[in-house]
XYZ file of C-alpha atoms in Angstrom:
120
model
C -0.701 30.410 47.511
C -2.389 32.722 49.963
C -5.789 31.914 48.327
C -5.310 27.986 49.407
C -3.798 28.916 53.254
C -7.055 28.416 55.112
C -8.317 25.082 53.377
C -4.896 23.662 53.997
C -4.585 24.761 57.558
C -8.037 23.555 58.212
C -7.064 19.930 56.762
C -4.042 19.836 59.364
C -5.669 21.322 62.147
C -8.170 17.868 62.044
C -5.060 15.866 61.728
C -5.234 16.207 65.816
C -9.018 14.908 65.441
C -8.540 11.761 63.300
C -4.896 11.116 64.082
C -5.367 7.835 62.362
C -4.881 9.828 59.099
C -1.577 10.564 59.958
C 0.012 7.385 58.413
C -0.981 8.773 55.191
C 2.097 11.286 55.862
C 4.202 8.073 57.314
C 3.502 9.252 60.976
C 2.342 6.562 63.392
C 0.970 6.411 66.849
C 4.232 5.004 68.645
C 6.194 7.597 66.231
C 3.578 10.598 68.040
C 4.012 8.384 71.383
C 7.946 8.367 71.013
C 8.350 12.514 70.171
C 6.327 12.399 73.269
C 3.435 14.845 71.785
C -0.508 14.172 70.990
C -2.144 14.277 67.706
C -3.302 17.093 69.062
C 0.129 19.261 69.389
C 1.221 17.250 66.137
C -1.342 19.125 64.876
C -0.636 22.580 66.439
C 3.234 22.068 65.087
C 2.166 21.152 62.022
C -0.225 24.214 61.191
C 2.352 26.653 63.141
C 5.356 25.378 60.681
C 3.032 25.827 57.726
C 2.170 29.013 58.606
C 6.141 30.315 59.599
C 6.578 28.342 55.712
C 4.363 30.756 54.166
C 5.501 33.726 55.887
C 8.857 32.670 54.959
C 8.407 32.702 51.089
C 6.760 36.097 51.582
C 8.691 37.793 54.111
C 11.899 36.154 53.830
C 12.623 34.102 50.706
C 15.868 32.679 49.822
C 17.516 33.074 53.617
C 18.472 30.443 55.082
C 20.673 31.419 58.096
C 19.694 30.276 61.280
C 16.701 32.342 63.462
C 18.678 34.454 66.031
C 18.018 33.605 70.088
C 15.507 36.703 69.614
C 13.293 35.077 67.300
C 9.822 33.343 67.659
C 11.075 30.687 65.884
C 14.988 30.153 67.496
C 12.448 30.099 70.975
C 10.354 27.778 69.848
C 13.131 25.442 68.678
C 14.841 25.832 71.934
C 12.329 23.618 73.629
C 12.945 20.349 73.562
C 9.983 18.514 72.650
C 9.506 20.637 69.713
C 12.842 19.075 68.513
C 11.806 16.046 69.256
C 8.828 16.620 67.258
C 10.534 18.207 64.132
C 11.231 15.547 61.902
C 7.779 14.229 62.439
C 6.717 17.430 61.640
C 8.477 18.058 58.331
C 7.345 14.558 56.611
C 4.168 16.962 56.044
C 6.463 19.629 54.526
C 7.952 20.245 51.051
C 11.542 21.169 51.110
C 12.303 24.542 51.225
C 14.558 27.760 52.318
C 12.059 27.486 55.396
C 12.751 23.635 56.486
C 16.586 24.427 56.278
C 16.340 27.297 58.004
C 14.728 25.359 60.992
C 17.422 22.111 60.587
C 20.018 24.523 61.036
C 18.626 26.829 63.904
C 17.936 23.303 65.991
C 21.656 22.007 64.690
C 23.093 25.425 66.356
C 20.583 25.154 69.286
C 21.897 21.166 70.483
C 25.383 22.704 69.004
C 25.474 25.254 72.185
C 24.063 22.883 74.528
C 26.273 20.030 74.401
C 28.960 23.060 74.569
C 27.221 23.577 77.505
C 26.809 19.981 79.207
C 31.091 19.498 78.322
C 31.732 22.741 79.668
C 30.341 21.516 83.174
């Protein structure tokens, strides 16, 4: 797995260079436009959520709890337009312990702020 990392992350760091290429994933332009990101950042997300995959099935396999507010990951999910992004993101993903593990971090992350908006 290791052995393949830098090929792979290579291949979807020039996703943000020939964005075109993203349809073979089922990503289109409008779908990029609409998350409100560039190929470029689509890109970024993309190699940054392989790379937290990886590190998952090494580090943490088989957890699937959410990331607490302390976490890279829980921060990085806080901001909107990476939520946006997210499902966009995982059509270039396999399922896994990982890809859960982000669904429910963002699920608990709108959870508290709509909390938040009917608590005003």
């Amino acid at each position: 797995m290791l052995a393949h990392l830098p090929p792979i992350v290579e291949l979807e760091a020039r996703l943000g260079d020939l964005p075109s290429a993203l349809r073979f994933h089922g990503v289109s332009p409008s779908d990029l436009e609409e998350a409100g990101i560039t190929p470029q950042e689509f890109a970024y997300l993309v190699n940054s959520f392989t790379l937290g995959s990886v590190w998952h099935r090494i580090i943490a396999p088989g957890i699937k709890t959410t990331y607490g507010i302390d976490h890279y990951r829980y921060r990085m999910c806080q901001a909107e337009s990476v939520r946006k992004a997210w499902p966009l993101v995982k059509k270039l993903m396999n399922p896994s312990d990982f890809v859960e593990r982000i669904d429910k971090t963002i699920a608990d992350i709108e959870r508290k702020e709509v909390g938040r908006v009917d608590a005003v």
